Amino acid sequence: MKILEERIKKDGVVLEGEVLKVGSFLNHQIDPKLLKAMAEEWHESFKNEKVDKILTIEASGIAMASFAAYEFGVPLLFAKKSKTANIGDDVFSTDVKSYTHGTVNHVQVEKRFLNKGENVLIIDDFLARGEALKGLIDLCNQAGAHVVGCGVSIEKAFQPGGRELREKGYKVESLARIKSMNGQNSIEFC
Amino acid sequence: MKILEERIKKDGVVLEGEVLKVGSFLNHQIDPKLLKAMAEEWHESFKNEKVDKILTIEASGIAMASFAAYEFGVPLLFAKKSKTANIGDDVFSTDVKSYTHGTVNHVQVEKRFLNKGENVLIIDDFLARGEALKGLIDLCNQAGAHVVGCGVSIEKAFQPGGRELREKGYKVESLARIKSMNGQNSIEFC
C-alpha cells in the first residue's frame, strides 16, 4: 500500500535491534485517515470472504481494527492482555510472547463473544515472528471459529512469522512488507 | 443519546458495587456503527470549538476516540498505561487510580505529541469519580495544551467526577448519564 509505505519512510524511525517506531502515526499518535484507508484496503482483499467478526489484541491493534470492523459492518472483539473487571470469568486464553517488549501476556477473550463456526478476520499492527497472530488464531481454534485470514499493517518480511503463517495456509494481507532495514533511511519494501 | 441509552438498557449488565458491564458492545466486543454515531454526537457538541487533537487512554477509549478523531479530522493520541518499547523516554506522565480495577496506572504520553497551545478534546468510555479524565487533563496542563472539553460515553452521574469537572469549568458532554442503578433492569438516566 503506497501511502503506508511512503508514510513509514517519511515518519518511521529505525532503531537498533531491527525496531521500527511508528508512534507518530500508527500506534501512539494515530492518523485516522490513514487507518480508514488501510481498513478499506483490507476490505478490498477480503471482500469475497464471509467475515462475521474482526479480532485484534489491545492496545495498538484497536484503532485500525475499529475502522476495519466498520468497513465490514461487523463487531470488533479485542483480546485483553490482563484480567480486568471489564471481562467475565468464562474466557478463552493463551500466552503471547512479545519480543519487542520482552514480556509474556496472558491474553483472553470472553467465550460468549467468540463462537463456533464464526468467520473471523484477525487484524494487527505488526507481524514479525507472528506471536500475536498465532495467539489470536489459537483463541479462534479453542472456540471452533474459522480464521478467514489476517490483515496486518506492517510485516517485517525478514522475520519468519509471515512465511510460517502462509505455509500453514492462512491468507495474510500485509499492507507494507519490509524486506530490510538497517538504520534510518534504509527501509526497503518487498 | 437515545440509541446509547437503549443499548445500555438492553445489553448492559449491572453487578454489585455499582459496576455496569458493557463489554458486549462498548469495551471488549465493540459495535462500530454505534461508536461512529457517538463520534458524530461529540462532533455536534464541539463543532464550534477549535479541536487540534483527540486524547484518550488505553485500552477502552481507543476505539471510540478513533472514530471521533476521524470525525474531527485530527490526530488521536492515546496515553499508555505502561512503559513500552513503542514509546520514547521523553514523556509527560501522571498516576491514574482505577476504582473498578483496583489499580494505579502510571500513564504517559510522549512529549512531542502534546504541545503548548494545542486544543485538545479528551474522550473516554466511563466517567465515575473522574480519575482518568483528571489524569488526562493533568497531562495537557503539563504540556501547556488547552483542554477544549471532555466527551464521555457513559457517566455515572451519581458519582462525583462529572460534577467536579463541570464546577472547575470544563465542558463535559456525556452521551448517557446514569442517575441510578440498583440491580438489573433498574437503570435510570438523567
Short mmCIF file of C-alpha atoms in Angstrom, two decimals:
data_model
loop_
_atom_site.label_atom_id
_atom_site.label_comp_id
_atom_site.label_asym_id
_atom_site.label_seq_id
_atom_site.Cartn_x
_atom_site.Cartn_y
_atom_site.Cartn_z
CA MET A 1 0.00 0.00 0.00
CA LYS A 2 1.79 3.01 -1.38
CA ILE A 3 0.64 5.66 1.09
CA LEU A 4 1.54 3.47 4.07
CA GLU A 5 4.99 2.70 2.65
CA GLU A 6 5.60 6.38 1.98
CA ARG A 7 4.48 7.29 5.48
CA ILE A 8 6.78 4.68 7.02
CA LYS A 9 9.71 6.07 5.00
CA LYS A 10 8.81 9.64 5.98
CA ASP A 11 7.88 9.25 9.66
CA GLY A 12 9.10 5.83 10.78
CA VAL A 13 12.18 5.69 12.97
CA VAL A 14 14.52 2.70 12.75
CA LEU A 15 16.32 1.82 15.96
CA GLU A 16 18.92 -0.79 16.80
CA GLY A 17 17.70 -4.36 17.05
CA GLU A 18 15.50 -4.01 13.96
CA VAL A 19 12.96 -1.95 15.87
CA LEU A 20 10.73 0.28 13.74
CA LYS A 21 8.93 3.04 15.62
CA VAL A 22 5.74 4.32 14.02
CA GLY A 23 4.34 6.03 17.10
CA SER A 24 3.78 9.32 15.30
CA PHE A 25 1.01 7.95 13.08
CA LEU A 26 0.14 4.31 13.87
CA ASN A 27 0.35 3.16 17.48
CA HIS A 28 0.69 6.06 19.92
CA GLN A 29 -0.40 9.08 17.95
CA ILE A 30 -2.74 7.91 15.20
CA ASP A 31 -3.68 9.33 11.82
CA PRO A 32 -7.35 8.32 11.46
CA LYS A 33 -7.50 9.00 7.69
CA LEU A 34 -4.59 6.63 7.10
CA LEU A 35 -6.18 3.96 9.27
CA LYS A 36 -9.51 4.34 7.44
CA ALA A 37 -7.66 3.89 4.12
CA MET A 38 -5.93 0.80 5.50
CA ALA A 39 -9.29 -0.62 6.55
CA GLU A 40 -10.63 -0.07 3.02
CA GLU A 41 -7.62 -1.92 1.65
CA TRP A 42 -8.23 -4.93 3.92
CA HIS A 43 -11.88 -4.85 2.92
CA GLU A 44 -10.86 -4.97 -0.73
CA SER A 45 -8.62 -8.00 -0.03
CA PHE A 46 -11.24 -9.96 1.88
CA LYS A 47 -14.46 -8.72 0.27
CA ASN A 48 -15.18 -12.10 -1.31
CA GLU A 49 -14.88 -13.91 2.00
CA LYS A 50 -17.59 -14.18 4.62
CA VAL A 51 -16.46 -12.18 7.65
CA ASP A 52 -18.60 -12.23 10.80
CA LYS A 53 -16.22 -10.61 13.24
CA ILE A 54 -12.91 -8.77 13.48
CA LEU A 55 -10.50 -9.88 16.21
CA THR A 56 -7.49 -7.91 17.43
CA ILE A 57 -5.36 -7.52 20.53
CA GLU A 58 -5.04 -4.48 22.77
CA ALA A 59 -3.81 -1.82 22.57
CA SER A 60 -2.15 -0.95 19.24
CA GLY A 61 -4.48 -3.04 17.11
CA ILE A 62 -7.72 -1.49 18.34
CA ALA A 63 -7.81 1.73 16.32
CA MET A 64 -7.16 0.16 12.90
CA ALA A 65 -9.38 -2.83 13.70
CA SER A 66 -12.23 -0.47 14.64
CA PHE A 67 -12.16 1.08 11.18
CA ALA A 68 -11.95 -2.40 9.65
CA ALA A 69 -14.97 -3.54 11.66
CA TYR A 70 -16.91 -0.51 10.43
CA GLU A 71 -15.88 -1.24 6.85
CA PHE A 72 -17.05 -4.86 7.05
CA GLY A 73 -20.16 -3.95 9.09
CA VAL A 74 -19.36 -6.48 11.80
CA PRO A 75 -18.44 -6.34 15.52
CA LEU A 76 -14.86 -5.94 16.69
CA LEU A 77 -13.57 -8.09 19.54
CA PHE A 78 -10.29 -7.18 21.18
CA ALA A 79 -8.33 -9.66 23.26
CA LYS A 80 -7.30 -8.26 26.63
CA LYS A 81 -3.77 -8.52 27.91
CA SER A 82 -4.80 -8.80 31.53
CA LYS A 83 -7.73 -9.84 33.61
CA THR A 84 -9.83 -6.77 34.37
CA ALA A 85 -13.22 -6.15 35.91
CA ASN A 86 -14.48 -5.48 32.36
CA ILE A 87 -14.19 -9.15 31.46
CA GLY A 88 -16.12 -12.14 32.80
CA ASP A 89 -14.67 -15.39 34.19
CA ASP A 90 -15.56 -17.64 31.31
CA VAL A 91 -12.71 -16.97 28.89
CA PHE A 92 -10.53 -18.45 26.20
CA SER A 93 -6.92 -17.59 26.97
CA THR A 94 -3.46 -18.04 25.53
CA ASP A 95 0.05 -16.78 26.19
CA VAL A 96 1.56 -14.30 23.76
CA LYS A 97 5.25 -13.50 23.94
CA SER A 98 6.32 -10.01 22.88
CA TYR A 99 9.93 -9.82 21.71
CA THR A 100 9.66 -6.05 21.37
CA HIS A 101 8.53 -5.55 24.95
CA GLY A 102 10.28 -8.55 26.49
CA THR A 103 7.08 -9.76 28.14
CA VAL A 104 4.57 -12.61 28.04
CA ASN A 105 0.92 -11.60 28.12
CA HIS A 106 -1.83 -13.92 29.23
CA VAL A 107 -4.31 -12.84 26.58
CA GLN A 108 -8.02 -13.52 26.89
CA VAL A 109 -11.46 -13.06 25.38
CA GLU A 110 -14.83 -13.86 26.86
CA LYS A 111 -16.09 -17.16 25.45
CA ARG A 112 -19.53 -15.77 24.63
CA PHE A 113 -18.01 -13.37 22.09
CA LEU A 114 -16.10 -15.96 20.05
CA ASN A 115 -18.33 -18.70 18.75
CA LYS A 116 -18.13 -21.99 16.92
CA GLY A 117 -18.45 -21.53 13.17
CA GLU A 118 -17.93 -17.75 13.21
CA ASN A 119 -15.77 -16.41 10.40
CA VAL A 120 -13.09 -14.27 11.97
CA LEU A 121 -10.71 -11.83 10.31
CA ILE A 122 -7.71 -11.06 12.53
CA ILE A 123 -6.17 -7.58 12.38
CA ASP A 124 -2.93 -6.39 13.97
CA ASP A 125 -0.39 -3.60 13.56
CA PHE A 126 2.84 -5.61 13.27
CA LEU A 127 3.84 -9.06 12.05
CA ALA A 128 7.39 -10.14 12.85
CA ARG A 129 7.69 -13.55 14.49
CA GLY A 130 3.93 -13.86 14.43
CA GLU A 131 3.43 -14.46 18.14
CA ALA A 132 0.39 -12.18 18.47
CA LEU A 133 -1.36 -13.55 15.36
CA LYS A 134 -0.63 -17.15 16.41
CA GLY A 135 -2.12 -16.37 19.83
CA LEU A 136 -5.26 -14.91 18.27
CA ILE A 137 -5.53 -17.92 15.92
CA ASP A 138 -5.23 -20.17 18.98
CA LEU A 139 -8.17 -18.34 20.61
CA CYS A 140 -10.23 -18.91 17.44
CA ASN A 141 -9.26 -22.59 17.37
CA GLN A 142 -10.30 -23.02 21.00
CA ALA A 143 -13.68 -21.51 20.10
CA GLY A 144 -14.07 -23.58 16.94
CA ALA A 145 -14.23 -20.35 14.94
CA HIS A 146 -12.93 -20.19 11.37
CA VAL A 147 -9.98 -17.90 10.68
CA VAL A 148 -10.70 -16.16 7.37
CA GLY A 149 -7.24 -14.60 7.32
CA CYS A 150 -5.04 -11.94 8.83
CA GLY A 151 -4.83 -8.26 7.94
CA VAL A 152 -1.55 -6.73 9.02
CA SER A 153 -0.36 -3.16 8.63
CA ILE A 154 3.42 -3.71 8.70
CA GLU A 155 5.13 -7.05 8.14
CA LYS A 156 8.83 -7.45 8.83
CA ALA A 157 9.24 -9.89 5.96
CA PHE A 158 12.83 -10.62 7.02
CA GLN A 159 11.43 -12.33 10.12
CA PRO A 160 9.72 -15.72 9.87
CA GLY A 161 6.18 -15.05 11.14
CA GLY A 162 4.52 -14.22 7.83
CA ARG A 163 6.12 -17.11 5.95
CA GLU A 164 5.16 -19.60 8.69
CA LEU A 165 1.54 -18.47 8.72
CA ARG A 166 1.25 -18.59 4.91
CA GLU A 167 2.83 -22.07 4.87
CA LYS A 168 0.12 -23.17 7.27
CA GLY A 169 -2.44 -21.99 4.70
CA TYR A 170 -3.54 -18.71 6.24
CA LYS A 171 -4.22 -15.78 3.93
CA VAL A 172 -2.10 -12.95 5.30
CA GLU A 173 -2.56 -9.48 3.77
CA SER A 174 0.18 -7.13 4.91
CA LEU A 175 -0.20 -3.56 3.66
CA ALA A 176 3.54 -2.86 3.88
CA ARG A 177 6.13 -5.64 3.75
CA ILE A 178 9.60 -4.61 4.81
CA LYS A 179 12.37 -6.54 3.08
CA SER A 180 15.18 -4.96 5.05
CA MET A 181 16.03 -2.06 7.31
CA ASN A 182 19.48 -1.33 8.61
CA GLY A 183 19.35 2.10 10.10
CA GLN A 184 17.44 5.24 9.20
CA ASN A 185 16.74 5.91 5.50
CA SER A 186 17.49 2.28 4.66
CA ILE A 187 13.98 0.80 4.67
CA GLU A 188 13.31 -1.37 1.63
CA PHE A 189 9.93 -2.87 0.85
CA CYS A 190 9.23 -6.19 -0.87
CA MET B 1 -28.20 9.95 23.30
CA LYS B 2 -31.23 7.76 22.84
CA ILE B 3 -29.66 4.82 21.00
CA LEU B 4 -26.86 4.54 23.55
CA GLU B 5 -29.30 4.63 26.48
CA GLU B 6 -31.45 1.99 24.83
CA ARG B 7 -28.42 -0.19 24.16
CA ILE B 8 -27.28 0.11 27.79
CA LYS B 9 -30.75 -0.91 28.96
CA LYS B 10 -30.84 -3.81 26.53
CA ASP B 11 -27.29 -5.17 26.76
CA GLY B 12 -25.69 -3.63 29.85
CA VAL B 13 -25.27 -5.82 32.90
CA VAL B 14 -25.43 -4.30 36.38
CA LEU B 15 -23.32 -6.03 39.00
CA GLU B 16 -22.85 -5.45 42.70
CA GLY B 17 -20.82 -2.42 43.69
CA GLU B 18 -22.45 -0.22 41.07
CA VAL B 19 -20.48 -1.89 38.29
CA LEU B 20 -22.01 -1.62 34.81
CA LYS B 21 -20.68 -4.07 32.25
CA VAL B 22 -20.98 -3.02 28.63
CA GLY B 23 -18.46 -5.47 27.22
CA SER B 24 -20.85 -6.80 24.59
CA PHE B 25 -20.89 -3.54 22.62
CA LEU B 26 -18.54 -0.91 24.05
CA ASN B 27 -15.29 -2.07 25.62
CA HIS B 28 -14.50 -5.71 24.85
CA GLN B 29 -16.71 -6.53 21.90
CA ILE B 30 -17.45 -3.30 20.05
CA ASP B 31 -20.30 -2.21 17.79
CA PRO B 32 -18.55 0.08 15.29
CA LYS B 33 -21.79 1.65 13.99
CA LEU B 34 -22.74 2.72 17.50
CA LEU B 35 -19.27 4.16 18.11
CA LYS B 36 -19.39 6.07 14.81
CA ALA B 37 -22.76 7.53 15.86
CA MET B 38 -21.30 8.50 19.24
CA ALA B 39 -18.40 10.23 17.50
CA GLU B 40 -20.85 12.21 15.35
CA GLU B 41 -22.67 13.27 18.51
CA TRP B 42 -19.46 14.55 20.13
CA HIS B 43 -18.65 16.35 16.91
CA GLU B 44 -22.03 18.04 17.02
CA SER B 45 -21.38 19.14 20.63
CA PHE B 46 -17.92 20.54 19.96
CA LYS B 47 -18.21 21.63 16.33
CA ASN B 48 -17.95 25.32 17.25
CA GLU B 49 -14.72 24.80 19.19
CA LYS B 50 -11.26 24.56 17.69
CA VAL B 51 -10.05 20.99 18.17
CA ASP B 52 -6.49 20.10 17.13
CA LYS B 53 -6.18 16.68 18.72
CA ILE B 54 -8.16 13.96 20.45
CA LEU B 55 -6.64 12.45 23.60
CA THR B 56 -7.75 9.20 25.24
CA ILE B 57 -6.33 6.45 27.42
CA GLU B 58 -5.78 2.81 26.51
CA ALA B 59 -7.47 0.47 26.04
CA SER B 60 -11.24 1.01 26.20
CA GLY B 61 -11.13 4.60 24.97
CA ILE B 62 -9.22 3.93 21.77
CA ALA B 63 -12.00 2.61 19.52
CA MET B 64 -14.49 5.42 20.16
CA ALA B 65 -11.75 8.06 20.15
CA SER B 66 -10.54 6.80 16.75
CA PHE B 67 -13.95 7.47 15.23
CA ALA B 68 -14.03 10.85 16.96
CA ALA B 69 -10.60 11.75 15.55
CA TYR B 70 -11.82 10.81 12.07
CA GLU B 71 -14.94 12.94 12.53
CA PHE B 72 -12.91 15.99 13.60
CA GLY B 73 -10.19 15.31 11.01
CA VAL B 74 -7.41 15.48 13.62
CA PRO B 75 -4.88 13.02 15.08
CA LEU B 76 -5.69 10.79 18.02
CA LEU B 77 -3.18 10.40 20.84
CA PHE B 78 -3.67 7.63 23.37
CA ALA B 79 -1.97 7.68 26.75
CA LYS B 80 -0.22 4.42 27.55
CA LYS B 81 -0.68 2.64 30.83
CA SER B 82 2.81 1.26 30.91
CA LYS B 83 6.23 1.97 29.54
CA THR B 84 6.69 0.01 26.35
CA ALA B 85 9.25 -0.07 23.58
CA ASN B 86 6.70 1.81 21.43
CA ILE B 87 7.17 4.98 23.45
CA GLY B 88 10.23 7.21 23.81
CA ASP B 89 11.86 8.40 27.03
CA ASP B 90 10.73 11.99 26.93
CA VAL B 91 7.23 11.74 28.37
CA PHE B 92 4.60 13.55 30.37
CA SER B 93 3.27 11.16 33.00
CA THR B 94 0.69 11.03 35.75
CA ASP B 95 -0.84 8.44 38.06
CA VAL B 96 -4.41 7.34 37.42
CA LYS B 97 -6.23 5.29 40.01
CA SER B 98 -8.84 2.83 38.78
CA TYR B 99 -11.50 2.01 41.35
CA THR B 100 -13.04 -0.57 39.02
CA HIS B 101 -9.80 -2.48 38.58
CA GLY B 102 -8.23 -1.69 41.97
CA THR B 103 -5.01 -0.49 40.39
CA VAL B 104 -2.91 2.64 39.87
CA ASN B 105 -1.54 3.15 36.38
CA HIS B 106 1.43 5.31 35.63
CA VAL B 107 0.03 6.83 32.46
CA GLN B 108 2.22 8.53 29.88
CA VAL B 109 2.39 10.23 26.51
CA GLU B 110 5.43 11.27 24.52
CA LYS B 111 6.05 14.99 24.99
CA ARG B 112 6.46 15.63 21.26
CA PHE B 113 2.83 14.64 20.63
CA LEU B 114 1.23 17.01 23.17
CA ASN B 115 2.20 20.60 22.56
CA LYS B 116 1.81 24.01 24.12
CA GLY B 117 -1.27 25.82 22.80
CA GLU B 118 -2.84 22.75 21.19
CA ASN B 119 -6.60 22.46 21.61
CA VAL B 120 -7.32 19.00 22.97
CA LEU B 121 -10.63 17.19 23.23
CA ILE B 122 -10.47 14.33 25.71
CA ILE B 123 -12.57 11.20 25.06
CA ASP B 124 -13.18 8.26 27.37
CA ASP B 125 -15.69 5.47 27.85
CA PHE B 126 -16.67 5.97 31.50
CA LEU B 127 -16.86 8.87 33.91
CA ALA B 128 -17.44 7.97 37.56
CA ARG B 129 -15.00 9.55 40.01
CA GLY B 130 -13.23 11.19 37.10
CA GLU B 131 -9.76 9.81 37.81
CA ALA B 132 -8.93 9.02 34.18
CA LEU B 133 -10.16 12.38 32.85
CA LYS B 134 -8.34 14.27 35.60
CA GLY B 135 -5.17 12.38 34.71
CA LEU B 136 -5.54 13.24 31.02
CA ILE B 137 -6.23 16.90 31.93
CA ASP B 138 -3.07 16.83 34.06
CA LEU B 139 -1.06 15.64 31.03
CA CYS B 140 -2.49 18.53 28.98
CA ASN B 141 -1.65 21.00 31.75
CA GLN B 142 1.92 19.74 31.91
CA ALA B 143 2.19 20.32 28.16
CA GLY B 144 0.55 23.74 28.27
CA ALA B 145 -2.16 22.42 25.97
CA HIS B 146 -5.72 23.78 26.18
CA VAL B 147 -8.46 21.33 27.19
CA VAL B 148 -11.45 22.07 24.95
CA GLY B 149 -13.64 19.66 26.89
CA CYS B 150 -14.38 16.03 27.57
CA GLY B 151 -16.54 13.65 25.56
CA VAL B 152 -17.72 10.70 27.63
CA SER B 153 -19.87 7.78 26.59
CA ILE B 154 -21.34 6.79 29.96
CA GLU B 155 -21.36 8.99 33.05
CA LYS B 156 -22.33 7.58 36.42
CA ALA B 157 -23.98 10.84 37.46
CA PHE B 158 -24.48 9.53 40.99
CA GLN B 159 -20.71 9.64 41.44
CA PRO B 160 -18.90 12.97 41.85
CA GLY B 161 -16.49 13.07 38.88
CA GLY B 162 -18.73 14.83 36.37
CA ARG B 163 -19.92 17.47 38.83
CA GLU B 164 -16.37 18.21 40.00
CA LEU B 165 -15.09 18.65 36.44
CA ARG B 166 -18.01 20.91 35.46
CA GLU B 167 -17.50 23.00 38.62
CA LYS B 168 -13.91 23.52 37.53
CA GLY B 169 -15.27 24.93 34.25
CA TYR B 170 -14.71 22.00 31.92
CA LYS B 171 -17.34 21.30 29.28
CA VAL B 172 -18.23 17.63 29.75
CA GLU B 173 -20.52 16.01 27.18
CA SER B 174 -21.70 12.61 28.37
CA LEU B 175 -23.83 10.72 25.87
CA ALA B 176 -25.62 8.71 28.57
CA ARG B 177 -25.89 9.94 32.17
CA ILE B 178 -26.98 7.32 34.65
CA LYS B 179 -28.95 8.72 37.57
CA SER B 180 -29.20 5.44 39.43
CA MET B 181 -28.81 1.70 39.01
CA ASN B 182 -29.59 -0.80 41.70
CA GLY B 183 -29.56 -4.17 40.05
CA GLN B 184 -30.55 -5.38 36.61
CA ASN B 185 -33.49 -3.62 34.88
CA SER B 186 -33.19 -0.68 37.27
CA ILE B 187 -31.05 1.71 35.23
CA GLU B 188 -32.42 5.25 35.23
CA PHE B 189 -30.98 8.05 33.13
CA CYS B 190 -30.85 11.74 33.99
#
